[in-house]
Amino acid sequence: QTKTMSSSRTTRPNVFSHQDLPPPGGYPKINFKRGIRPRGPPGIVIWALVFASSAYGMNALIKTNQRFSLNRKEKREGRMALLPFLLVESDREFAKKVDEYLKAGQQ
C-alpha cells in the first residue's frame, strides 16, 4: 500500500483560534436593488410592432399581386380582342402568296 502525504501526518485542531461571528443585532441590510429604469419597450409592444409590420407587408403584397393580376388580365383581353384582326391579316397574306404561286404556275 502507498500512503498519501496527508494520511501520514496528523494535525491537531487549533484550540486558540477565534471564530468570526456576526455583530450583535446582525449585519445591516444591503440595498442591492439598482436604481436604473428598464431599457427599451416592453415585450408586448415589440410583438405588436412585429405583428403590425407583418400584417402591413402581407397587405401590400396582396394588393401588388392583385394589381399585377389585373394588368395581366387586361393584356390578355387586349390580345384576344386583336386576335381576329391579326388572323384576317395573316389570311390575306396567305391568300396573296397563293395567288402569286398560282399565277407563276400558269405562265
Coordinates of N, CA, C and O in Angstrom, one line a residue:
Q1 N 0.8 -1.2 0.0 CA 0.0 0.0 0.0 C 0.9 1.2 0.0 O 1.9 1.3 0.6
T2 N 0.4 2.2 -0.7 CA 1.1 3.5 -0.7 C 0.3 4.5 0.1 O -0.9 4.6 0.1
K3 N 1.1 5.2 0.9 CA 0.5 6.2 1.7 C 0.5 7.6 1.1 O 1.5 7.9 0.4
T4 N -0.5 8.3 1.2 CA -0.5 9.7 0.7 C 0.1 10.6 1.7 O 0.2 10.2 2.9
M5 N 0.4 11.8 1.3 CA 1.1 12.7 2.1 C 0.2 13.1 3.3 O 0.7 13.3 4.4
S6 N -1.0 13.3 3.0 CA -1.9 13.8 4.0 C -2.3 12.8 5.1 O -2.5 13.1 6.2
S7 N -2.3 11.5 4.6 CA -2.6 10.5 5.6 C -1.5 10.1 6.6 O -1.7 9.6 7.6
S8 N -0.3 10.5 6.2 CA 0.9 10.2 7.0 C 1.0 11.2 8.1 O 1.7 11.0 9.1
R9 N 0.4 12.4 8.0 CA 0.5 13.4 9.0 C -0.8 13.5 9.8 O -1.9 13.4 9.2
T10 N -0.6 13.8 11.0 CA -1.8 14.0 11.8 C -1.7 15.4 12.3 O -0.7 15.9 12.8
T11 N -2.8 16.2 12.2 CA -2.8 17.5 12.7 C -3.9 17.7 13.8 O -4.9 17.0 13.8
R12 N -3.5 18.5 14.7 CA -4.5 18.8 15.8 C -5.2 20.1 15.6 O -4.6 21.0 15.0
P13 N -6.4 20.2 15.9 CA -7.1 21.4 15.7 C -6.5 22.5 16.6 O -6.0 22.3 17.7
N14 N -6.6 23.8 16.1 CA -6.0 24.9 16.8 C -7.1 25.3 17.8 O -8.1 25.9 17.5
V15 N -6.9 25.1 19.1 CA -7.9 25.4 20.1 C -7.8 26.9 20.5 O -8.7 27.4 21.1
F16 N -6.8 27.6 20.0 CA -6.7 29.0 20.4 C -7.3 30.0 19.4 O -7.2 31.2 19.6
S17 N -7.8 29.4 18.2 CA -8.3 30.3 17.2 C -9.7 30.8 17.6 O -10.4 30.1 18.4
H18 N -10.1 32.0 17.1 CA -11.4 32.6 17.4 C -12.2 32.6 16.2 O -11.8 33.1 15.2
Q19 N -13.5 32.1 16.3 CA -14.3 32.1 15.1 C -15.0 33.5 14.9 O -15.5 34.0 15.9
D20 N -15.1 33.9 13.7 CA -15.8 35.2 13.4 C -17.3 35.0 13.5 O -17.9 34.0 12.9
L21 N -17.9 35.9 14.2 CA -19.4 35.8 14.4 C -20.0 37.2 13.9 O -19.3 38.2 13.9
P22 N -21.3 37.2 13.6 CA -21.9 38.4 13.2 C -22.0 39.4 14.4 O -22.0 38.9 15.6
P23 N -22.0 40.7 14.2 CA -22.1 41.6 15.3 C -23.4 41.4 16.0 O -24.4 40.9 15.4
P24 N -23.5 41.8 17.2 CA -24.8 41.7 17.9 C -25.9 42.5 17.2 O -25.7 43.6 16.8
G25 N -27.0 41.9 17.0 CA -28.1 42.6 16.2 C -28.1 42.3 14.8 O -29.0 42.6 14.0
G26 N -27.0 41.6 14.3 CA -26.9 41.2 12.9 C -26.3 42.3 12.0 O -26.0 43.4 12.5
Y27 N -26.0 41.9 10.8 CA -25.4 42.9 9.8 C -26.5 43.8 9.3 O -27.7 43.5 9.3
P28 N -26.1 45.0 8.9 CA -27.1 45.9 8.4 C -27.6 45.5 7.0 O -26.9 44.7 6.3
K29 N -28.8 45.8 6.6 CA -29.4 45.5 5.3 C -28.6 46.1 4.2 O -28.2 47.2 4.3
I30 N -28.4 45.3 3.2 CA -27.7 45.8 2.0 C -28.7 46.1 0.9 O -29.5 45.3 0.6
N31 N -28.6 47.3 0.4 CA -29.5 47.7 -0.7 C -28.9 47.2 -2.0 O -28.0 47.8 -2.6
F32 N -29.5 46.1 -2.5 CA -28.9 45.5 -3.7 C -29.7 45.9 -4.9 O -29.3 45.5 -6.0
K33 N -30.8 46.6 -4.8 CA -31.6 47.0 -5.9 C -30.9 48.1 -6.6 O -30.4 49.1 -6.0
R34 N -30.9 48.1 -7.9 CA -30.2 49.1 -8.7 C -31.3 50.1 -9.1 O -32.4 49.7 -9.5
G35 N -31.0 51.4 -9.0 CA -32.0 52.4 -9.4 C -32.0 52.8 -10.8 O -31.9 54.0 -11.1
I36 N -32.0 51.8 -11.7 CA -32.0 52.1 -13.2 C -33.4 51.8 -13.7 O -34.0 50.9 -13.3
R37 N -33.7 52.5 -14.7 CA -35.0 52.3 -15.4 C -34.9 51.2 -16.4 O -33.8 50.9 -16.9
P38 N -36.0 50.5 -16.7 CA -35.9 49.4 -17.7 C -35.6 50.0 -19.1 O -36.1 51.1 -19.4
R39 N -34.8 49.3 -19.8 CA -34.4 49.9 -21.1 C -35.3 49.3 -22.2 O -35.6 48.1 -22.2
G40 N -35.7 50.2 -23.1 CA -36.4 49.7 -24.3 C -37.9 49.5 -24.0 O -38.3 49.5 -22.8
P41 N -38.7 49.2 -25.0 CA -40.1 49.0 -24.8 C -40.4 47.6 -24.2 O -39.5 46.7 -24.4
P42 N -41.5 47.4 -23.6 CA -41.8 46.1 -23.1 C -42.1 45.1 -24.2 O -42.3 45.5 -25.4
G43 N -42.1 43.8 -23.9 CA -42.2 42.8 -24.9 C -43.5 42.8 -25.7 O -43.5 42.6 -26.9
I44 N -44.6 43.2 -25.0 CA -45.9 43.2 -25.7 C -45.8 44.3 -26.9 O -46.4 44.1 -27.9
V45 N -45.1 45.4 -26.6 CA -45.0 46.4 -27.6 C -44.2 45.9 -28.8 O -44.6 46.1 -30.0
I46 N -43.1 45.2 -28.5 CA -42.3 44.7 -29.6 C -43.1 43.7 -30.4 O -43.1 43.7 -31.7
W47 N -43.9 42.8 -29.8 CA -44.7 41.8 -30.5 C -45.8 42.5 -31.3 O -46.1 42.0 -32.4
A48 N -46.4 43.5 -30.8 CA -47.4 44.3 -31.5 C -46.8 44.9 -32.8 O -47.4 44.9 -33.8
L49 N -45.6 45.5 -32.6 CA -44.9 46.0 -33.8 C -44.6 45.0 -34.9 O -44.8 45.2 -36.1
V50 N -44.1 43.8 -34.4 CA -43.8 42.7 -35.4 C -45.1 42.3 -36.1 O -45.1 42.1 -37.3
F51 N -46.2 42.1 -35.3 CA -47.5 41.7 -35.9 C -48.0 42.8 -36.9 O -48.4 42.5 -38.0
A52 N -47.9 44.1 -36.5 CA -48.4 45.1 -37.3 C -47.6 45.3 -38.6 O -48.2 45.4 -39.7
S53 N -46.3 45.2 -38.5 CA -45.5 45.3 -39.7 C -45.7 44.1 -40.6 O -45.7 44.2 -41.9
S54 N -45.8 42.9 -40.1 CA -46.1 41.7 -40.9 C -47.5 41.8 -41.6 O -47.6 41.5 -42.8
A55 N -48.5 42.3 -40.9 CA -49.8 42.5 -41.5 C -49.7 43.5 -42.6 O -50.3 43.3 -43.7
Y56 N -49.0 44.6 -42.4 CA -48.9 45.7 -43.4 C -48.2 45.1 -44.6 O -48.6 45.3 -45.8
G57 N -47.1 44.3 -44.4 CA -46.3 43.8 -45.5 C -47.2 42.8 -46.3 O -47.2 42.8 -47.5
M58 N -48.0 41.9 -45.6 CA -48.8 41.0 -46.3 C -49.9 41.7 -47.1 O -50.2 41.3 -48.2
N59 N -50.4 42.8 -46.5 CA -51.5 43.5 -47.2 C -50.9 44.2 -48.5 O -51.5 44.1 -49.5
A60 N -49.7 44.7 -48.4 CA -49.1 45.4 -49.5 C -48.8 44.3 -50.6 O -48.9 44.5 -51.8
L61 N -48.3 43.1 -50.2 CA -48.0 42.0 -51.1 C -49.3 41.6 -51.8 O -49.3 41.4 -53.1
I62 N -50.4 41.4 -51.1 CA -51.6 41.0 -51.7 C -52.1 42.1 -52.7 O -52.6 41.7 -53.8
K63 N -52.1 43.3 -52.3 CA -52.5 44.4 -53.3 C -51.7 44.4 -54.5 O -52.2 44.6 -55.6
T64 N -50.3 44.3 -54.4 CA -49.5 44.3 -55.5 C -49.8 43.1 -56.4 O -49.8 43.2 -57.7
N65 N -50.0 41.9 -55.8 CA -50.3 40.7 -56.7 C -51.6 40.9 -57.4 O -51.8 40.5 -58.6
Q66 N -52.6 41.5 -56.7 CA -53.9 41.8 -57.4 C -53.7 42.8 -58.5 O -54.3 42.6 -59.6
R67 N -52.9 43.8 -58.3 CA -52.6 44.8 -59.4 C -52.0 44.1 -60.6 O -52.3 44.3 -61.8
F68 N -50.9 43.3 -60.4 CA -50.3 42.6 -61.4 C -51.2 41.6 -62.1 O -51.2 41.5 -63.4
S69 N -52.1 40.9 -61.4 CA -53.0 40.0 -62.0 C -54.0 40.8 -62.9 O -54.3 40.3 -64.0
L70 N -54.5 41.9 -62.4 CA -55.4 42.7 -63.2 C -54.7 43.2 -64.5 O -55.3 43.2 -65.6
N71 N -53.4 43.6 -64.4 CA -52.6 44.0 -65.5 C -52.5 42.9 -66.6 O -52.6 43.1 -67.8
R72 N -52.2 41.7 -66.1 CA -52.1 40.5 -67.0 C -53.4 40.2 -67.6 O -53.4 39.9 -68.8
K73 N -54.5 40.3 -66.9 CA -55.8 40.0 -67.4 C -56.1 41.1 -68.5 O -56.7 40.7 -69.6
E74 N -55.8 42.3 -68.3 CA -56.0 43.4 -69.3 C -55.2 43.1 -70.5 O -55.8 43.3 -71.7
K75 N -54.0 42.7 -70.4 CA -53.2 42.4 -71.6 C -53.7 41.3 -72.3 O -53.8 41.3 -73.6
R76 N -54.1 40.2 -71.6 CA -54.7 39.0 -72.3 C -56.0 39.4 -73.0 O -56.2 38.9 -74.1
E77 N -56.8 40.2 -72.4 CA -58.1 40.6 -73.1 C -57.8 41.4 -74.3 O -58.5 41.3 -75.3
G78 N -56.8 42.3 -74.2 CA -56.4 43.1 -75.4 C -55.9 42.2 -76.5 O -56.3 42.5 -77.7
R79 N -55.1 41.2 -76.2 CA -54.6 40.3 -77.2 C -55.8 39.5 -77.9 O -55.8 39.3 -79.1
M80 N -56.7 39.1 -77.0 CA -57.8 38.3 -77.5 C -58.7 39.2 -78.4 O -59.3 38.7 -79.4
A81 N -58.8 40.5 -78.1 CA -59.6 41.4 -78.9 C -58.9 41.7 -80.3 O -59.6 41.8 -81.3
L82 N -57.6 41.7 -80.3 CA -56.9 41.9 -81.5 C -56.7 40.6 -82.4 O -56.4 40.7 -83.6
L83 N -56.9 39.5 -81.8 CA -56.7 38.2 -82.5 C -57.4 38.1 -83.8 O -56.8 37.7 -84.8
P84 N -58.7 38.4 -83.9 CA -59.4 38.3 -85.2 C -58.8 39.2 -86.3 O -58.7 38.7 -87.4
F85 N -58.4 40.4 -85.9 CA -57.7 41.2 -86.9 C -56.4 40.7 -87.4 O -56.1 40.7 -88.5
L86 N -55.6 40.1 -86.4 CA -54.4 39.5 -86.8 C -54.5 38.3 -87.7 O -53.8 38.1 -88.6
L87 N -55.6 37.5 -87.4 CA -55.9 36.3 -88.2 C -56.3 36.7 -89.6 O -55.8 36.1 -90.6
V88 N -57.1 37.8 -89.7 CA -57.5 38.2 -91.0 C -56.3 38.7 -91.8 O -56.2 38.4 -93.0
E89 N -55.4 39.4 -91.2 CA -54.2 39.9 -91.8 C -53.3 38.8 -92.3 O -52.9 38.8 -93.5
S90 N -53.1 37.8 -91.5 CA -52.3 36.6 -91.9 C -53.0 35.8 -93.0 O -52.4 35.3 -93.9
D91 N -54.4 35.8 -93.0 CA -55.1 35.1 -94.1 C -54.9 35.9 -95.4 O -54.8 35.2 -96.4
R92 N -55.0 37.2 -95.3 CA -54.8 38.0 -96.6 C -53.4 37.7 -97.1 O -53.2 37.6 -98.3
E93 N -52.4 37.7 -96.2 CA -51.0 37.5 -96.7 C -50.9 36.1 -97.3 O -50.3 35.9 -98.4
F94 N -51.6 35.1 -96.7 CA -51.5 33.8 -97.3 C -52.2 33.7 -98.6 O -51.7 33.1 -99.5
A95 N -53.4 34.4 -98.7 CA -54.1 34.4 -100.0 C -53.3 35.1 -101.1 O -53.3 34.6 -102.2
K96 N -52.6 36.2 -100.8 CA -51.7 36.8 -101.7 C -50.6 35.9 -102.2 O -50.3 35.8 -103.4
K97 N -50.0 35.1 -101.3 CA -48.9 34.2 -101.7 C -49.5 33.1 -102.5 O -48.8 32.7 -103.5
V98 N -50.7 32.6 -102.2 CA -51.3 31.5 -103.0 C -51.6 32.1 -104.4 O -51.3 31.4 -105.4
D99 N -52.1 33.3 -104.5 CA -52.4 33.9 -105.9 C -51.1 34.0 -106.7 O -51.1 33.7 -107.9
E100 N -50.1 34.5 -106.0 CA -48.8 34.7 -106.7 C -48.2 33.3 -107.2 O -47.7 33.2 -108.3
Y101 N -48.4 32.3 -106.4 CA -47.9 31.0 -106.7 C -48.7 30.4 -107.9 O -48.1 29.8 -108.8
L102 N -50.0 30.6 -107.8 CA -50.9 30.1 -108.9 C -50.6 30.9 -110.2 O -50.6 30.3 -111.3
K103 N -50.4 32.2 -110.2 CA -50.1 33.0 -111.4 C -48.8 32.6 -112.0 O -48.6 32.5 -113.2
A104 N -47.8 32.3 -111.1 CA -46.5 31.9 -111.5 C -46.6 30.5 -112.2 O -45.8 30.2 -113.1
G105 N -47.5 29.6 -111.7 CA -47.6 28.3 -112.3 C -48.3 28.3 -113.7 O -48.1 27.5 -114.5
Q106 N -49.2 29.3 -113.9 CA -49.9 29.4 -115.2 C -49.0 29.9 -116.3 O -49.3 29.7 -117.4
Q107 N -48.0 30.7 -116.0 CA -47.2 31.2 -117.0 C -46.2 30.3 -117.6 O -45.8 29.3 -117.5

